[in-house]
Short mmCIF file of C-alpha atoms in Angstrom, two decimals:
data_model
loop_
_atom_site.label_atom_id
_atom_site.label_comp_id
_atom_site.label_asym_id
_atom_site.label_seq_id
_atom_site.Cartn_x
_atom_site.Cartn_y
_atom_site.Cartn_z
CA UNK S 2 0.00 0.00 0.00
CA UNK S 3 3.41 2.13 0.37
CA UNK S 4 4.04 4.92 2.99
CA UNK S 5 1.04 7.19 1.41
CA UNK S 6 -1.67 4.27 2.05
CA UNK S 7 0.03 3.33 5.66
CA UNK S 8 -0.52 7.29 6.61
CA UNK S 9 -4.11 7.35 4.99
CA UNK S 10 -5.32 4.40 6.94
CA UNK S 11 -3.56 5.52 9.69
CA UNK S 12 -5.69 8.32 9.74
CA UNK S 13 -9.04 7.12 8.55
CA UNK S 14 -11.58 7.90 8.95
CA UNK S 15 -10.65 11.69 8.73
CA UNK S 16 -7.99 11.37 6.08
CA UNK S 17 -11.04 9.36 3.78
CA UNK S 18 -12.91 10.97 0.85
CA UNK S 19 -15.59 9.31 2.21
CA UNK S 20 -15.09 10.63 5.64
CA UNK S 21 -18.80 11.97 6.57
CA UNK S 22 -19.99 8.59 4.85
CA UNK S 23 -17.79 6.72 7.13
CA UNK S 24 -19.30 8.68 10.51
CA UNK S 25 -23.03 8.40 9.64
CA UNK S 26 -22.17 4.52 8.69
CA UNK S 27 -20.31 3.81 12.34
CA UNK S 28 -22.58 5.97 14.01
CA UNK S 29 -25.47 4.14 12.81
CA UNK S 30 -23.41 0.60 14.06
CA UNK S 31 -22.79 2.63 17.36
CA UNK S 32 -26.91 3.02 17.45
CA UNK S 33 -27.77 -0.54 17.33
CA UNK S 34 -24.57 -1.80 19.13
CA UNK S 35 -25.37 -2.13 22.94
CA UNK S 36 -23.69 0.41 25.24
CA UNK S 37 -20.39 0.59 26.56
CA UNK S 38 -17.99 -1.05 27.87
CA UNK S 39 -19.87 -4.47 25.80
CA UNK S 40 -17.58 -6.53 24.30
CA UNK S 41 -16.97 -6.27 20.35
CA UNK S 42 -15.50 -8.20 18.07
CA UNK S 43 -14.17 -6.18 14.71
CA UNK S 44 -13.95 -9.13 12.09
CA UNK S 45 -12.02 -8.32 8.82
CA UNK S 46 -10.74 -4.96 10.66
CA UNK S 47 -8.33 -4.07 8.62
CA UNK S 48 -6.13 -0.94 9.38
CA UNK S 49 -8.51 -1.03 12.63
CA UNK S 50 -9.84 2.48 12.29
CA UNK S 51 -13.39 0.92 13.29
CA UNK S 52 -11.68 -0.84 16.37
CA UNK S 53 -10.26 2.26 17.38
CA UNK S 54 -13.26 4.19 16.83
CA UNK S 55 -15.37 1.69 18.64
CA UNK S 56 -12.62 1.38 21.63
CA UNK S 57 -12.27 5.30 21.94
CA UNK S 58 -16.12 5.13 22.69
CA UNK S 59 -15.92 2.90 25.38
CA UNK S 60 -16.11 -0.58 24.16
CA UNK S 61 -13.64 -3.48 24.69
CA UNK S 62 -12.74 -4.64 21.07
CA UNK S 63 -10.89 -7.40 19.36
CA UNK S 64 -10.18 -6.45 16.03
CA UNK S 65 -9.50 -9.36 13.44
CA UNK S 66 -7.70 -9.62 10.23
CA UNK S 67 -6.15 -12.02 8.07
CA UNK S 68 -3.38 -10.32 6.52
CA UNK S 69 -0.65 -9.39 8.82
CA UNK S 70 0.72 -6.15 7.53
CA UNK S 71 -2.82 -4.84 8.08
CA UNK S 72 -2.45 -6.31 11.72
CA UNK S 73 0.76 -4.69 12.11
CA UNK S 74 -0.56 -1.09 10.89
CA UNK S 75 -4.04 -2.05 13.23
CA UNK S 76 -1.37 -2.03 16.35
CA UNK S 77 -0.06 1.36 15.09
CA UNK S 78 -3.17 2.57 14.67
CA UNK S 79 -3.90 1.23 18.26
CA UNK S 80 -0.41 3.09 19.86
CA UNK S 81 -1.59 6.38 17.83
CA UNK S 82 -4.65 6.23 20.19
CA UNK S 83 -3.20 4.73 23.38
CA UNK S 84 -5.86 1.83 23.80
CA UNK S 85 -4.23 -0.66 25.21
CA UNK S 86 -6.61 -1.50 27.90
CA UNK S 87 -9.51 -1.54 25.58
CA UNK S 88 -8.44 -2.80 22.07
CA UNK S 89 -6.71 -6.24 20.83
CA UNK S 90 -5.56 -7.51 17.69
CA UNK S 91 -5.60 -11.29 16.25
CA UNK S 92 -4.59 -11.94 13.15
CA UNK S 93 -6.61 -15.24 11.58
CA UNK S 94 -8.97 -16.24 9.09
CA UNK S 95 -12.44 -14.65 10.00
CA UNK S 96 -14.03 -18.68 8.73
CA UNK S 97 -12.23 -20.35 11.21
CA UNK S 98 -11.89 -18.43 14.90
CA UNK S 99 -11.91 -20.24 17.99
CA UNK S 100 -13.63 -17.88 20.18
CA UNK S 101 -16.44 -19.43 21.64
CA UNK S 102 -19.21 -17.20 23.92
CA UNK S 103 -16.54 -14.43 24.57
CA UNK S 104 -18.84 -10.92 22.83
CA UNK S 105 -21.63 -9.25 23.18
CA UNK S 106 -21.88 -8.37 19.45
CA UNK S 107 -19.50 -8.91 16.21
CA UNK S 108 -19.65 -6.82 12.97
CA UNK S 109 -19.23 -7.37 9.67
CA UNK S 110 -18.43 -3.43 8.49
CA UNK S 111 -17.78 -3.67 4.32
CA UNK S 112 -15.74 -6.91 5.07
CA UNK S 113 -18.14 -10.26 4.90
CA UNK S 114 -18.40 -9.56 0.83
CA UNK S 115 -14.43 -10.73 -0.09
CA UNK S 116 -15.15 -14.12 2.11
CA UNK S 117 -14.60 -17.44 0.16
CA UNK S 118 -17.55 -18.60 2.45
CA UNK S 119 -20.32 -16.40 4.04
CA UNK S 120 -22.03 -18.97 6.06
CA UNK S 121 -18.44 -20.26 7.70
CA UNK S 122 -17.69 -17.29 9.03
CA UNK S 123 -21.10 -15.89 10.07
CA UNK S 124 -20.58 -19.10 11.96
CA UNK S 125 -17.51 -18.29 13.36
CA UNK S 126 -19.57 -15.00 14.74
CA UNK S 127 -22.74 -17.18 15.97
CA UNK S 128 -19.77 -19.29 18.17
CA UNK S 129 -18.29 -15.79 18.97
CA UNK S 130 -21.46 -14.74 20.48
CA UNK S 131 -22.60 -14.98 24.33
CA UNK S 132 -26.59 -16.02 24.27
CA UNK S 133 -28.50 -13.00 23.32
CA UNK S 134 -25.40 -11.16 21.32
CA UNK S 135 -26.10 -9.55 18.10
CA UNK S 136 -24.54 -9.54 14.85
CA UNK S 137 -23.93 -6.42 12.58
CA UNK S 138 -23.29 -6.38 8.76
CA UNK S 139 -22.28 -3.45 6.80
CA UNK S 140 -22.92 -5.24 3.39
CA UNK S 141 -23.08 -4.18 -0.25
CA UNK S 142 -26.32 -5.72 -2.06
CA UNK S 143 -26.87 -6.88 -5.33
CA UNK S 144 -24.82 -5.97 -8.24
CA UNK S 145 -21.85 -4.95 -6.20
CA UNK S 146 -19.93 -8.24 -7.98
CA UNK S 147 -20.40 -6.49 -11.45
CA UNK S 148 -19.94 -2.69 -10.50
CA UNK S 149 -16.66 -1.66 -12.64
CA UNK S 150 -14.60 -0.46 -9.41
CA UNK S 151 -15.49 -4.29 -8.00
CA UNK S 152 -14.02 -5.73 -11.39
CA UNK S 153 -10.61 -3.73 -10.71
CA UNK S 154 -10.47 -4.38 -7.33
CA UNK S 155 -10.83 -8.52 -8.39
CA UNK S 156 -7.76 -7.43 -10.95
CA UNK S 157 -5.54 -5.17 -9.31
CA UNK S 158 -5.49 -7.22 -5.79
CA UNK S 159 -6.75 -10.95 -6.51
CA UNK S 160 -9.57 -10.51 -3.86
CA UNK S 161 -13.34 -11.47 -3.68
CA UNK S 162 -16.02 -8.74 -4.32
CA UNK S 163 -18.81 -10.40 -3.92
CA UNK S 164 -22.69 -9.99 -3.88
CA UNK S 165 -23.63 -10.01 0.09
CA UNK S 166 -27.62 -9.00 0.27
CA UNK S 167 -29.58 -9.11 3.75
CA UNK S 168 -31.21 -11.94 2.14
CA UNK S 169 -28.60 -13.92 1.75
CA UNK S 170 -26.89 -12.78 5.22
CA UNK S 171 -30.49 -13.92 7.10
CA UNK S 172 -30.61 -16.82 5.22
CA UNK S 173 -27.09 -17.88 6.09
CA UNK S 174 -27.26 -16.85 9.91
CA UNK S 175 -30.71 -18.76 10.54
CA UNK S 176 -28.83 -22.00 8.83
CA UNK S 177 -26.14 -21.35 11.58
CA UNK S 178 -28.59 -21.06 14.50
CA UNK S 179 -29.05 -17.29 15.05
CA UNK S 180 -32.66 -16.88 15.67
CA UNK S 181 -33.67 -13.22 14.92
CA UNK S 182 -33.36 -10.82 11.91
CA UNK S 183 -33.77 -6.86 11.23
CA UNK S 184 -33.04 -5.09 7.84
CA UNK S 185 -31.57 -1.50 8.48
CA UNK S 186 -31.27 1.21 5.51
CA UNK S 187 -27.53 2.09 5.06
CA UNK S 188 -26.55 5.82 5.89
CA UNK S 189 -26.20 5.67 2.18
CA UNK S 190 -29.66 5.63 0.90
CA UNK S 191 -30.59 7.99 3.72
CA UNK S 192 -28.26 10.46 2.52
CA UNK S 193 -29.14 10.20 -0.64
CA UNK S 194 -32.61 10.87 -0.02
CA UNK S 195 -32.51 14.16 2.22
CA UNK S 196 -28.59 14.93 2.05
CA UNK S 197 -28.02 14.58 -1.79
CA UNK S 198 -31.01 16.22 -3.43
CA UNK S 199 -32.98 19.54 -3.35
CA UNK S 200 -36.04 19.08 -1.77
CA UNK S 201 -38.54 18.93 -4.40
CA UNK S 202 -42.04 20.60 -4.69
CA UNK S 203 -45.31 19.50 -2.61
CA UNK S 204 -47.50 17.06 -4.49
CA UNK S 205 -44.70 17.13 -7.19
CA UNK S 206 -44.03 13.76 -9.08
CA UNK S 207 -40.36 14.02 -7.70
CA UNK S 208 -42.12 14.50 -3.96
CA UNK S 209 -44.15 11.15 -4.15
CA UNK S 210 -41.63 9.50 -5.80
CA UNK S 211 -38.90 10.90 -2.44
CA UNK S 212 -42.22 10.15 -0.37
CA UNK S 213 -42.37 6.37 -1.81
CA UNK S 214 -38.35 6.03 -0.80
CA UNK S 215 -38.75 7.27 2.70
CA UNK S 216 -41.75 4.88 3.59
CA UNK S 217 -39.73 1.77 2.01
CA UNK S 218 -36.88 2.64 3.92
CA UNK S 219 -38.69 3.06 7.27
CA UNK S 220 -41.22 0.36 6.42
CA UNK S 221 -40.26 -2.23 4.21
CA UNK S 222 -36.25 -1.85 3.49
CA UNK S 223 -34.51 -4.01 0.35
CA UNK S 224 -33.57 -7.59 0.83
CA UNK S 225 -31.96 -7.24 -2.16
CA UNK S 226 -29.99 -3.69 -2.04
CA UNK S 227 -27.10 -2.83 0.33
CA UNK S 228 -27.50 -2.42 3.27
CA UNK S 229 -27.32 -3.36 7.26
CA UNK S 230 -28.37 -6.21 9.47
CA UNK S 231 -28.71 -7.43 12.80
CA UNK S 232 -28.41 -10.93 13.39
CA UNK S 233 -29.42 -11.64 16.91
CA UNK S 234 -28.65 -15.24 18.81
#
């Protein structure tokens, strides 16, 4: 990633284009995570700038990753803070952890889509879980396999971008054993509805049509689009 990329992700999610994305998106996980000092576990971390995040607010995290020079910038990213009493780092494959009844919730935060297989690791997060722990995705829907930056990503790096739809994340966590589902709008879609847009005219076509959005969102979100789940055991 050379010495610019280390610095970025040092730095993220500040030093990220997608910066105010990044906040609404971990503020929303935040909402539905339960309070401090729970315990979290960060799977396919990365860099860590969600463990850090998370830990800085209170929680006690274990951050997860499978490629070590990500683990080793997670641990600078860690020092940069001074979390040491809050934050850990493993480094392992995310479809095979041995970590059985230890959290009060896991998340999946843009990570679950590059597994080789979805259902092996949302087990490893069902055995993760105490009884009554809750599990968060962050998850692109369908047609993120086909979208042109996922077909350079699959060139330049060799890695999976896959389709990873609430329907297919509910129907792999209730063949694993968790026992509840809820479908969350991303920050995304809300953002583009009031954040992105002029607010169009009353009883304009543009105003049902912004109308018809809002009341799918808050009433019957996408199985199929991106967006974020709770898994609950």
């Amino acid at each position: 990633m050379g010495r610019d990329g280390w610095t970025h992700s040092l730095n993220k999610p500040f030093s990220d284009s997608y910066c105010a994305i990044n906040l609404a998106s971990i503020g929303a996980i935040m909402a539905l995570l339960p309070p401090p000092p729970a315990h979290i576990l960060d799977l396919g971390c990365g860099g860590g700038w969600t463990s850090a995040f998370l830990a800085r607010a209170g929680y006690t995290v274990v951050g997860q990753d499978i490629a070590p020079d990500m683990i080793a910038l997670a641990q600078e990213t860690k020092a940069l803070h001074h979390l040491d009493d809050r934050l850990t780092f493993i480094c392992g494959d995310f479809e095979s952890l041995d970590m059985d009844g230890q959290f009060d919730a896991a998340l999946f935060f843009d990570c679950l889509h590059h597994a080789d297989d979805e259902r092996a690791a949302i087990a490893s997060a069902y055995r993760a879980l105490r009884p009554g722990g809750i599990l968060i995705t962050h998850e692109p829907g369908e047609g993120h396999s086909t979208a042109p930056g996922s077909i350079e990503a699959m060139r330049l790096y060799g890695v999976n971008e896959r389709d990873m739809p609430p329907h297919l994340i509910i129907a792999q966590g209730r063949a694993v054993g968790f026992r509840d589902a809820r479908v969350v709008p991303m920050q995304h879609e809300l953002m583009a509805i009031f954040y992105d847009s002029k607010v169009p005219r009353l009883f304009s076509e543009a105003a049902w049509l912004r109308a018809k959005r809002v009341l799918t969102a808050a009433f019957r979100p996408s199985h199929r689009d991106s967006a974020i789940v709770v898994l609950t055991r």
